JSON list of C-alpha atoms in Angstrom, two decimals:
[
{"chain": "A", "resi": 1, "resn": "MET", "atom": "CA", "xyz": [104.80, -82.46, 123.15]},
{"chain": "A", "resi": 2, "resn": "TRP", "atom": "CA", "xyz": [102.80, -79.22, 123.42]},
{"chain": "A", "resi": 3, "resn": "PRO", "atom": "CA", "xyz": [102.32, -77.70, 126.85]},
{"chain": "A", "resi": 4, "resn": "PRO", "atom": "CA", "xyz": [98.36, -77.85, 127.79]},
{"chain": "A", "resi": 5, "resn": "GLY", "atom": "CA", "xyz": [96.56, -75.19, 127.00]},
{"chain": "A", "resi": 6, "resn": "TRP", "atom": "CA", "xyz": [98.74, -73.96, 123.85]},
{"chain": "A", "resi": 7, "resn": "SER", "atom": "CA", "xyz": [96.52, -74.42, 120.28]},
{"chain": "A", "resi": 8, "resn": "VAL", "atom": "CA", "xyz": [99.77, -75.11, 118.23]},
{"chain": "A", "resi": 9, "resn": "GLU", "atom": "CA", "xyz": [100.29, -75.12, 113.99]},
{"chain": "A", "resi": 10, "resn": "HIS", "atom": "CA", "xyz": [103.09, -75.95, 111.51]},
{"chain": "A", "resi": 11, "resn": "VAL", "atom": "CA", "xyz": [103.45, -74.23, 108.10]},
{"chain": "A", "resi": 12, "resn": "VAL", "atom": "CA", "xyz": [106.29, -75.10, 105.74]},
{"chain": "A", "resi": 13, "resn": "GLU", "atom": "CA", "xyz": [105.90, -71.32, 104.68]},
{"chain": "A", "resi": 14, "resn": "THR", "atom": "CA", "xyz": [103.98, -68.53, 104.62]},
{"chain": "A", "resi": 15, "resn": "GLY", "atom": "CA", "xyz": [104.36, -65.07, 104.17]},
{"chain": "A", "resi": 16, "resn": "SER", "atom": "CA", "xyz": [104.57, -63.61, 107.77]},
{"chain": "A", "resi": 17, "resn": "THR", "atom": "CA", "xyz": [102.53, -65.85, 110.65]},
{"chain": "A", "resi": 18, "resn": "ASN", "atom": "CA", "xyz": [101.34, -62.68, 112.14]},
{"chain": "A", "resi": 19, "resn": "SER", "atom": "CA", "xyz": [99.36, -61.81, 109.43]},
{"chain": "A", "resi": 20, "resn": "ASP", "atom": "CA", "xyz": [98.31, -65.27, 109.37]},
{"chain": "A", "resi": 21, "resn": "LEU", "atom": "CA", "xyz": [96.98, -65.13, 113.16]},
{"chain": "A", "resi": 22, "resn": "LEU", "atom": "CA", "xyz": [95.85, -61.82, 112.61]},
{"chain": "A", "resi": 23, "resn": "ALA", "atom": "CA", "xyz": [93.66, -63.04, 110.02]},
{"chain": "A", "resi": 24, "resn": "ALA", "atom": "CA", "xyz": [92.69, -66.58, 111.98]},
{"chain": "A", "resi": 25, "resn": "ALA", "atom": "CA", "xyz": [91.51, -64.34, 114.99]},
{"chain": "A", "resi": 26, "resn": "ALA", "atom": "CA", "xyz": [88.71, -63.02, 113.00]},
{"chain": "A", "resi": 27, "resn": "ALA", "atom": "CA", "xyz": [87.97, -66.08, 112.31]},
{"chain": "A", "resi": 28, "resn": "GLY", "atom": "CA", "xyz": [87.09, -67.15, 114.62]},
{"chain": "A", "resi": 29, "resn": "ALA", "atom": "CA", "xyz": [90.89, -69.02, 116.06]},
{"chain": "A", "resi": 30, "resn": "PRO", "atom": "CA", "xyz": [90.46, -69.38, 119.77]},
{"chain": "A", "resi": 31, "resn": "ASP", "atom": "CA", "xyz": [92.97, -67.83, 122.68]},
{"chain": "A", "resi": 32, "resn": "ARG", "atom": "CA", "xyz": [96.39, -69.02, 122.59]},
{"chain": "A", "resi": 33, "resn": "SER", "atom": "CA", "xyz": [96.75, -70.24, 118.92]},
{"chain": "A", "resi": 34, "resn": "VAL", "atom": "CA", "xyz": [100.42, -70.50, 118.02]},
{"chain": "A", "resi": 35, "resn": "LEU", "atom": "CA", "xyz": [101.29, -70.39, 113.93]},
{"chain": "A", "resi": 36, "resn": "PHE", "atom": "CA", "xyz": [105.02, -71.46, 113.44]},
{"chain": "A", "resi": 37, "resn": "THR", "atom": "CA", "xyz": [106.62, -72.15, 110.16]},
{"chain": "A", "resi": 38, "resn": "ASP", "atom": "CA", "xyz": [110.04, -73.07, 108.70]},
{"chain": "A", "resi": 39, "resn": "HIS", "atom": "CA", "xyz": [109.88, -70.18, 106.42]},
{"chain": "A", "resi": 40, "resn": "GLN", "atom": "CA", "xyz": [108.15, -66.39, 105.75]},
{"chain": "A", "resi": 41, "resn": "HIS", "atom": "CA", "xyz": [108.60, -64.75, 102.77]},
{"chain": "A", "resi": 42, "resn": "ALA", "atom": "CA", "xyz": [107.28, -61.79, 104.17]},
{"chain": "A", "resi": 43, "resn": "GLY", "atom": "CA", "xyz": [107.90, -61.02, 107.58]},
{"chain": "A", "resi": 44, "resn": "ARG", "atom": "CA", "xyz": [108.62, -57.97, 108.99]},
{"chain": "A", "resi": 45, "resn": "GLY", "atom": "CA", "xyz": [110.60, -56.72, 112.12]},
{"chain": "A", "resi": 46, "resn": "ARG", "atom": "CA", "xyz": [109.69, -53.11, 113.94]},
{"chain": "A", "resi": 47, "resn": "LEU", "atom": "CA", "xyz": [108.96, -49.70, 112.20]},
{"chain": "A", "resi": 48, "resn": "ASP", "atom": "CA", "xyz": [108.50, -52.38, 108.81]},
{"chain": "A", "resi": 49, "resn": "ARG", "atom": "CA", "xyz": [111.42, -53.04, 108.31]},
{"chain": "A", "resi": 50, "resn": "THR", "atom": "CA", "xyz": [112.16, -56.41, 106.57]},
{"chain": "A", "resi": 51, "resn": "TRP", "atom": "CA", "xyz": [112.66, -60.29, 108.54]},
{"chain": "A", "resi": 52, "resn": "THR", "atom": "CA", "xyz": [114.05, -63.01, 106.50]},
{"chain": "A", "resi": 53, "resn": "ALA", "atom": "CA", "xyz": [116.13, -66.08, 107.52]},
{"chain": "A", "resi": 54, "resn": "PRO", "atom": "CA", "xyz": [117.00, -69.18, 105.03]},
{"chain": "A", "resi": 55, "resn": "PRO", "atom": "CA", "xyz": [114.29, -72.25, 105.67]},
{"chain": "A", "resi": 56, "resn": "GLY", "atom": "CA", "xyz": [114.29, -74.14, 108.01]},
{"chain": "A", "resi": 57, "resn": "THR", "atom": "CA", "xyz": [116.95, -72.35, 110.43]},
{"chain": "A", "resi": 58, "resn": "ASN", "atom": "CA", "xyz": [115.19, -70.50, 112.70]},
{"chain": "A", "resi": 59, "resn": "LEU", "atom": "CA", "xyz": [112.37, -69.98, 114.77]},
{"chain": "A", "resi": 60, "resn": "LEU", "atom": "CA", "xyz": [109.86, -68.47, 113.20]},
{"chain": "A", "resi": 61, "resn": "VAL", "atom": "CA", "xyz": [105.96, -67.43, 115.59]},
{"chain": "A", "resi": 62, "resn": "SER", "atom": "CA", "xyz": [103.07, -65.87, 116.35]},
{"chain": "A", "resi": 63, "resn": "ILE", "atom": "CA", "xyz": [100.73, -65.91, 119.70]},
{"chain": "A", "resi": 64, "resn": "LEU", "atom": "CA", "xyz": [97.43, -65.00, 119.70]},
{"chain": "A", "resi": 65, "resn": "PHE", "atom": "CA", "xyz": [96.01, -63.54, 122.65]},
{"chain": "A", "resi": 66, "resn": "ARG", "atom": "CA", "xyz": [92.20, -62.62, 122.54]},
{"chain": "A", "resi": 67, "resn": "ALA", "atom": "CA", "xyz": [92.30, -61.13, 126.29]},
{"chain": "A", "resi": 68, "resn": "PRO", "atom": "CA", "xyz": [95.47, -58.59, 126.44]},
{"chain": "A", "resi": 69, "resn": "PRO", "atom": "CA", "xyz": [95.73, -56.56, 129.46]},
{"chain": "A", "resi": 70, "resn": "HIS", "atom": "CA", "xyz": [95.24, -52.99, 130.39]},
{"chain": "A", "resi": 71, "resn": "ASP", "atom": "CA", "xyz": [98.98, -52.34, 128.95]},
{"chain": "A", "resi": 72, "resn": "PRO", "atom": "CA", "xyz": [99.03, -54.34, 125.45]},
{"chain": "A", "resi": 73, "resn": "GLY", "atom": "CA", "xyz": [102.48, -54.38, 125.93]},
{"chain": "A", "resi": 74, "resn": "GLU", "atom": "CA", "xyz": [103.10, -56.53, 129.11]},
{"chain": "A", "resi": 75, "resn": "LEU", "atom": "CA", "xyz": [102.21, -59.35, 126.52]},
{"chain": "A", "resi": 76, "resn": "THR", "atom": "CA", "xyz": [105.98, -57.84, 124.45]},
{"chain": "A", "resi": 77, "resn": "ARG", "atom": "CA", "xyz": [107.59, -58.30, 128.15]},
{"chain": "A", "resi": 78, "resn": "ARG", "atom": "CA", "xyz": [106.17, -61.33, 128.83]},
{"chain": "A", "resi": 79, "resn": "VAL", "atom": "CA", "xyz": [107.61, -63.27, 126.17]},
{"chain": "A", "resi": 80, "resn": "GLY", "atom": "CA", "xyz": [110.28, -61.49, 125.98]},
{"chain": "A", "resi": 81, "resn": "LEU", "atom": "CA", "xyz": [111.20, -62.85, 129.85]},
{"chain": "A", "resi": 82, "resn": "ALA", "atom": "CA", "xyz": [109.12, -66.58, 128.48]},
{"chain": "A", "resi": 83, "resn": "ALA", "atom": "CA", "xyz": [112.11, -66.71, 125.49]},
{"chain": "A", "resi": 84, "resn": "ILE", "atom": "CA", "xyz": [114.56, -65.83, 127.16]},
{"chain": "A", "resi": 85, "resn": "ASP", "atom": "CA", "xyz": [113.71, -68.83, 129.87]},
{"chain": "A", "resi": 86, "resn": "GLY", "atom": "CA", "xyz": [113.05, -71.08, 127.62]},
{"chain": "A", "resi": 87, "resn": "VAL", "atom": "CA", "xyz": [115.73, -70.35, 125.48]},
{"chain": "A", "resi": 88, "resn": "ASN", "atom": "CA", "xyz": [118.13, -71.25, 128.63]},
{"chain": "A", "resi": 89, "resn": "ALA", "atom": "CA", "xyz": [116.27, -74.50, 129.25]},
{"chain": "A", "resi": 90, "resn": "SER", "atom": "CA", "xyz": [116.33, -75.80, 126.38]},
{"chain": "A", "resi": 91, "resn": "THR", "atom": "CA", "xyz": [120.05, -75.20, 125.52]},
{"chain": "A", "resi": 92, "resn": "GLY", "atom": "CA", "xyz": [121.50, -73.57, 128.10]},
{"chain": "A", "resi": 93, "resn": "VAL", "atom": "CA", "xyz": [122.32, -70.45, 127.03]},
{"chain": "A", "resi": 94, "resn": "SER", "atom": "CA", "xyz": [121.96, -67.50, 128.98]},
{"chain": "A", "resi": 95, "resn": "ALA", "atom": "CA", "xyz": [120.50, -64.81, 126.91]},
{"chain": "A", "resi": 96, "resn": "VAL", "atom": "CA", "xyz": [119.28, -60.92, 128.21]},
{"chain": "A", "resi": 97, "resn": "LEU", "atom": "CA", "xyz": [116.34, -58.74, 126.46]},
{"chain": "A", "resi": 98, "resn": "LYS", "atom": "CA", "xyz": [117.49, -54.96, 125.14]},
{"chain": "A", "resi": 99, "resn": "TRP", "atom": "CA", "xyz": [114.54, -52.49, 125.13]},
{"chain": "A", "resi": 100, "resn": "PRO", "atom": "CA", "xyz": [112.27, -52.35, 123.76]},
{"chain": "A", "resi": 101, "resn": "ASN", "atom": "CA", "xyz": [112.12, -55.87, 121.71]},
{"chain": "A", "resi": 102, "resn": "ASP", "atom": "CA", "xyz": [115.26, -57.52, 121.23]},
{"chain": "A", "resi": 103, "resn": "VAL", "atom": "CA", "xyz": [116.90, -60.11, 123.13]},
{"chain": "A", "resi": 104, "resn": "LEU", "atom": "CA", "xyz": [120.74, -60.43, 123.41]},
{"chain": "A", "resi": 105, "resn": "VAL", "atom": "CA", "xyz": [123.70, -62.80, 124.12]},
{"chain": "A", "resi": 106, "resn": "ASP", "atom": "CA", "xyz": [127.18, -61.32, 124.69]},
{"chain": "A", "resi": 107, "resn": "ASP", "atom": "CA", "xyz": [125.42, -58.17, 123.32]},
{"chain": "A", "resi": 108, "resn": "SER", "atom": "CA", "xyz": [124.14, -59.53, 120.51]},
{"chain": "A", "resi": 109, "resn": "LYS", "atom": "CA", "xyz": [121.40, -60.12, 119.13]},
{"chain": "A", "resi": 110, "resn": "LEU", "atom": "CA", "xyz": [119.42, -63.60, 119.29]},
{"chain": "A", "resi": 111, "resn": "ALA", "atom": "CA", "xyz": [115.80, -62.96, 118.67]},
{"chain": "A", "resi": 112, "resn": "GLY", "atom": "CA", "xyz": [113.30, -60.15, 118.12]},
{"chain": "A", "resi": 113, "resn": "ILE", "atom": "CA", "xyz": [109.88, -59.77, 118.40]},
{"chain": "A", "resi": 114, "resn": "LEU", "atom": "CA", "xyz": [107.18, -57.58, 116.89]},
{"chain": "A", "resi": 115, "resn": "ALA", "atom": "CA", "xyz": [103.16, -57.28, 118.51]},
{"chain": "A", "resi": 116, "resn": "GLN", "atom": "CA", "xyz": [100.34, -56.18, 116.35]},
{"chain": "A", "resi": 117, "resn": "ARG", "atom": "CA", "xyz": [96.74, -55.31, 117.32]},
{"chain": "A", "resi": 118, "resn": "GLY", "atom": "CA", "xyz": [93.81, -56.84, 115.45]},
{"chain": "A", "resi": 119, "resn": "PRO", "atom": "CA", "xyz": [90.51, -54.80, 115.11]},
{"chain": "A", "resi": 120, "resn": "GLY", "atom": "CA", "xyz": [88.72, -56.79, 118.17]},
{"chain": "A", "resi": 121, "resn": "GLY", "atom": "CA", "xyz": [91.20, -55.67, 120.13]},
{"chain": "A", "resi": 122, "resn": "GLU", "atom": "CA", "xyz": [93.27, -58.92, 119.64]},
{"chain": "A", "resi": 123, "resn": "VAL", "atom": "CA", "xyz": [96.84, -59.32, 119.96]},
{"chain": "A", "resi": 124, "resn": "VAL", "atom": "CA", "xyz": [99.21, -61.20, 117.68]},
{"chain": "A", "resi": 125, "resn": "VAL", "atom": "CA", "xyz": [103.23, -60.69, 119.24]},
{"chain": "A", "resi": 126, "resn": "GLY", "atom": "CA", "xyz": [105.49, -62.47, 116.58]},
{"chain": "A", "resi": 127, "resn": "LEU", "atom": "CA", "xyz": [109.32, -64.28, 118.08]},
{"chain": "A", "resi": 128, "resn": "GLY", "atom": "CA", "xyz": [111.85, -64.22, 115.41]},
{"chain": "A", "resi": 129, "resn": "LEU", "atom": "CA", "xyz": [114.67, -66.25, 116.96]},
{"chain": "A", "resi": 130, "resn": "ASN", "atom": "CA", "xyz": [117.67, -66.94, 116.03]},
{"chain": "A", "resi": 131, "resn": "VAL", "atom": "CA", "xyz": [119.43, -70.89, 116.37]},
{"chain": "A", "resi": 132, "resn": "GLY", "atom": "CA", "xyz": [120.46, -72.55, 113.10]},
{"chain": "A", "resi": 133, "resn": "TRP", "atom": "CA", "xyz": [121.54, -69.46, 110.88]},
{"chain": "A", "resi": 134, "resn": "ALA", "atom": "CA", "xyz": [122.53, -65.64, 112.21]},
{"chain": "A", "resi": 135, "resn": "PRO", "atom": "CA", "xyz": [123.31, -62.65, 110.14]},
{"chain": "A", "resi": 136, "resn": "GLU", "atom": "CA", "xyz": [126.16, -60.99, 110.48]},
{"chain": "A", "resi": 137, "resn": "GLY", "atom": "CA", "xyz": [127.32, -59.45, 113.76]},
{"chain": "A", "resi": 138, "resn": "ALA", "atom": "CA", "xyz": [123.49, -61.54, 115.42]},
{"chain": "A", "resi": 139, "resn": "ALA", "atom": "CA", "xyz": [123.91, -64.66, 117.44]},
{"chain": "A", "resi": 140, "resn": "ARG", "atom": "CA", "xyz": [122.42, -68.05, 117.07]},
{"chain": "A", "resi": 141, "resn": "LEU", "atom": "CA", "xyz": [121.52, -71.27, 119.13]},
{"chain": "A", "resi": 142, "resn": "GLY", "atom": "CA", "xyz": [123.55, -74.04, 116.89]},
{"chain": "A", "resi": 143, "resn": "ASP", "atom": "CA", "xyz": [122.85, -76.66, 114.36]},
{"chain": "A", "resi": 144, "resn": "ASP", "atom": "CA", "xyz": [121.98, -79.12, 116.62]},
{"chain": "A", "resi": 145, "resn": "VAL", "atom": "CA", "xyz": [119.40, -77.82, 118.24]},
{"chain": "A", "resi": 146, "resn": "ARG", "atom": "CA", "xyz": [115.62, -77.85, 116.81]},
{"chain": "A", "resi": 147, "resn": "PRO", "atom": "CA", "xyz": [113.66, -74.69, 116.60]},
{"chain": "A", "resi": 148, "resn": "ALA", "atom": "CA", "xyz": [110.49, -76.78, 117.13]},
{"chain": "A", "resi": 149, "resn": "ASP", "atom": "CA", "xyz": [112.19, -77.71, 120.81]},
{"chain": "A", "resi": 150, "resn": "VAL", "atom": "CA", "xyz": [112.91, -74.24, 122.05]},
{"chain": "A", "resi": 151, "resn": "LEU", "atom": "CA", "xyz": [109.16, -73.11, 121.07]},
{"chain": "A", "resi": 152, "resn": "CYS", "atom": "CA", "xyz": [107.81, -76.44, 123.39]},
{"chain": "A", "resi": 153, "resn": "ALA", "atom": "CA", "xyz": [110.26, -74.21, 125.92]},
{"chain": "A", "resi": 154, "resn": "VAL", "atom": "CA", "xyz": [109.49, -71.03, 125.45]},
{"chain": "A", "resi": 155, "resn": "LEU", "atom": "CA", "xyz": [105.84, -72.13, 125.92]},
{"chain": "A", "resi": 156, "resn": "ALA", "atom": "CA", "xyz": [106.42, -73.65, 128.75]},
{"chain": "A", "resi": 157, "resn": "ALA", "atom": "CA", "xyz": [108.53, -70.42, 130.25]},
{"chain": "A", "resi": 158, "resn": "TYR", "atom": "CA", "xyz": [105.36, -68.53, 129.67]},
{"chain": "A", "resi": 159, "resn": "ASP", "atom": "CA", "xyz": [103.26, -70.03, 131.85]},
{"chain": "A", "resi": 160, "resn": "GLU", "atom": "CA", "xyz": [105.68, -70.02, 134.46]},
{"chain": "A", "resi": 161, "resn": "LEU", "atom": "CA", "xyz": [105.84, -66.63, 135.01]},
{"chain": "A", "resi": 162, "resn": "PRO", "atom": "CA", "xyz": [104.50, -65.21, 137.79]},
{"chain": "A", "resi": 163, "resn": "ALA", "atom": "CA", "xyz": [101.36, -62.41, 137.40]},
{"chain": "A", "resi": 164, "resn": "ASP", "atom": "CA", "xyz": [103.46, -59.55, 137.84]},
{"chain": "A", "resi": 165, "resn": "ILE", "atom": "CA", "xyz": [106.10, -59.66, 135.92]},
{"chain": "A", "resi": 166, "resn": "ASP", "atom": "CA", "xyz": [107.85, -56.07, 136.86]},
{"chain": "A", "resi": 167, "resn": "GLY", "atom": "CA", "xyz": [110.39, -57.02, 139.13]},
{"chain": "A", "resi": 168, "resn": "ARG", "atom": "CA", "xyz": [111.50, -59.62, 136.36]},
{"chain": "A", "resi": 169, "resn": "TYR", "atom": "CA", "xyz": [111.83, -57.76, 133.34]},
{"chain": "A", "resi": 170, "resn": "ARG", "atom": "CA", "xyz": [113.81, -55.23, 135.28]},
{"chain": "A", "resi": 171, "resn": "GLU", "atom": "CA", "xyz": [115.97, -57.96, 136.35]},
{"chain": "A", "resi": 172, "resn": "ALA", "atom": "CA", "xyz": [116.58, -59.21, 132.77]},
{"chain": "A", "resi": 173, "resn": "LEU", "atom": "CA", "xyz": [116.52, -56.22, 130.63]},
{"chain": "A", "resi": 174, "resn": "SER", "atom": "CA", "xyz": [120.02, -55.22, 129.96]},
{"chain": "A", "resi": 175, "resn": "THR", "atom": "CA", "xyz": [119.68, -51.86, 128.92]},
{"chain": "A", "resi": 176, "resn": "LEU", "atom": "CA", "xyz": [119.39, -50.48, 132.16]},
{"chain": "A", "resi": 177, "resn": "HIS", "atom": "CA", "xyz": [121.50, -48.77, 134.21]},
{"chain": "A", "resi": 178, "resn": "ARG", "atom": "CA", "xyz": [124.05, -47.97, 130.80]},
{"chain": "A", "resi": 179, "resn": "ARG", "atom": "CA", "xyz": [125.02, -45.31, 129.18]},
{"chain": "A", "resi": 180, "resn": "VAL", "atom": "CA", "xyz": [122.55, -45.42, 125.69]},
{"chain": "A", "resi": 181, "resn": "ARG", "atom": "CA", "xyz": [122.19, -43.26, 122.53]},
{"chain": "A", "resi": 182, "resn": "ILE", "atom": "CA", "xyz": [118.20, -44.10, 121.40]},
{"chain": "A", "resi": 183, "resn": "GLU", "atom": "CA", "xyz": [117.42, -43.58, 117.89]},
{"chain": "A", "resi": 184, "resn": "LEU", "atom": "CA", "xyz": [114.38, -41.57, 117.36]},
{"chain": "A", "resi": 185, "resn": "PRO", "atom": "CA", "xyz": [111.83, -41.48, 114.40]},
{"chain": "A", "resi": 186, "resn": "GLY", "atom": "CA", "xyz": [112.40, -38.44, 112.61]},
{"chain": "A", "resi": 187, "resn": "GLY", "atom": "CA", "xyz": [115.75, -38.76, 113.35]},
{"chain": "A", "resi": 188, "resn": "ASP", "atom": "CA", "xyz": [116.59, -36.98, 116.12]},
{"chain": "A", "resi": 189, "resn": "GLU", "atom": "CA", "xyz": [118.00, -39.09, 118.95]},
{"chain": "A", "resi": 190, "resn": "VAL", "atom": "CA", "xyz": [118.74, -38.99, 122.42]},
{"chain": "A", "resi": 191, "resn": "VAL", "atom": "CA", "xyz": [121.67, -39.45, 124.50]},
{"chain": "A", "resi": 192, "resn": "GLY", "atom": "CA", "xyz": [122.27, -40.40, 128.23]},
{"chain": "A", "resi": 193, "resn": "SER", "atom": "CA", "xyz": [121.34, -42.86, 131.53]},
{"chain": "A", "resi": 194, "resn": "ALA", "atom": "CA", "xyz": [119.12, -45.56, 130.59]},
{"chain": "A", "resi": 195, "resn": "VAL", "atom": "CA", "xyz": [117.81, -45.10, 134.29]},
{"chain": "A", "resi": 196, "resn": "ASP", "atom": "CA", "xyz": [114.40, -46.90, 134.92]},
{"chain": "A", "resi": 197, "resn": "ILE", "atom": "CA", "xyz": [111.54, -48.23, 132.87]},
{"chain": "A", "resi": 198, "resn": "ASP", "atom": "CA", "xyz": [107.86, -46.63, 134.02]},
{"chain": "A", "resi": 199, "resn": "ASP", "atom": "CA", "xyz": [104.30, -47.93, 134.59]},
{"chain": "A", "resi": 200, "resn": "GLU", "atom": "CA", "xyz": [103.61, -48.17, 131.21]},
{"chain": "A", "resi": 201, "resn": "GLY", "atom": "CA", "xyz": [107.21, -49.56, 129.65]},
{"chain": "A", "resi": 202, "resn": "ARG", "atom": "CA", "xyz": [108.58, -46.70, 128.76]},
{"chain": "A", "resi": 203, "resn": "LEU", "atom": "CA", "xyz": [112.44, -46.21, 129.68]},
{"chain": "A", "resi": 204, "resn": "VAL", "atom": "CA", "xyz": [113.51, -43.33, 131.15]},
{"chain": "A", "resi": 205, "resn": "VAL", "atom": "CA", "xyz": [116.31, -42.38, 130.21]},
{"chain": "A", "resi": 206, "resn": "LEU", "atom": "CA", "xyz": [118.63, -39.01, 132.39]},
{"chain": "A", "resi": 207, "resn": "ASP", "atom": "CA", "xyz": [120.17, -37.18, 129.69]},
{"chain": "A", "resi": 208, "resn": "GLU", "atom": "CA", "xyz": [123.26, -35.27, 129.24]},
{"chain": "A", "resi": 209, "resn": "CYS", "atom": "CA", "xyz": [121.69, -32.06, 130.04]},
{"chain": "A", "resi": 210, "resn": "ALA", "atom": "CA", "xyz": [120.11, -34.28, 133.42]},
{"chain": "A", "resi": 211, "resn": "ILE", "atom": "CA", "xyz": [116.55, -33.62, 131.04]},
{"chain": "A", "resi": 212, "resn": "THR", "atom": "CA", "xyz": [114.17, -37.09, 131.69]},
{"chain": "A", "resi": 213, "resn": "HIS", "atom": "CA", "xyz": [113.25, -37.86, 128.77]},
{"chain": "A", "resi": 214, "resn": "ARG", "atom": "CA", "xyz": [109.77, -40.69, 128.69]},
{"chain": "A", "resi": 215, "resn": "LEU", "atom": "CA", "xyz": [110.76, -42.97, 125.69]},
{"chain": "A", "resi": 216, "resn": "SER", "atom": "CA", "xyz": [108.25, -45.32, 123.83]},
{"chain": "A", "resi": 217, "resn": "VAL", "atom": "CA", "xyz": [109.97, -45.92, 120.59]},
{"chain": "A", "resi": 218, "resn": "GLY", "atom": "CA", "xyz": [113.26, -45.49, 119.51]},
{"chain": "A", "resi": 219, "resn": "ASP", "atom": "CA", "xyz": [116.19, -48.16, 118.43]},
{"chain": "A", "resi": 220, "resn": "VAL", "atom": "CA", "xyz": [118.28, -48.70, 121.59]},
{"chain": "A", "resi": 221, "resn": "VAL", "atom": "CA", "xyz": [122.08, -48.17, 121.38]},
{"chain": "A", "resi": 222, "resn": "HIS", "atom": "CA", "xyz": [124.51, -49.71, 124.11]},
{"chain": "A", "resi": 223, "resn": "LEU", "atom": "CA", "xyz": [127.41, -47.05, 124.30]},
{"chain": "A", "resi": 224, "resn": "ARG", "atom": "CA", "xyz": [129.99, -47.77, 126.52]},
{"chain": "A", "resi": 225, "resn": "SER", "atom": "CA", "xyz": [130.83, -45.66, 129.85]},
{"chain": "A", "resi": 226, "resn": "ALA", "atom": "CA", "xyz": [132.28, -42.96, 129.53]}
]
């Protein structure tokens, strides 16, 4: 059932698919290895936040890339685009991206993405996508959708992405051309207009004093226009 070129393994339960796949990479797992589970009890999101869902309800998956591009962040962007294309192909739901690594439906979070680099330079990209369950305020695909079917569509969509994804990414990124508040590590914040993504994947924000900021990390809040 899986698209050719992917080595897919399923486990009923684990601590973290990202951690497991990083360990598997060290043991010689091939490029484009995929591990998904019904339940993980030590899953993590960005900034080391705990991430969990009831068993069997959502898509919890990690993908190993042994030869990442010069900018490893491109893999996160590619997986994000594959997620929105795969969701649309398998369910008809239209999703968009939110910088730096969220998938949204109607401005509510559907999925999050976390990339981690291994000691050998390999990169594992994890995707947690709400299928049958979502926390309060988040989006989900519905009770009649199988996580494995969504995964199959996501992998197929990844293979169909063009070599240059910059244009696609900008089109899919709902953060651009909006007023935003960026909450930075340490408690600082930047408020302004998100005007572009630079060549390194950083969000370019023009603040209310007409100062340009190029941000590589931060939590984005989409604001209503003043």
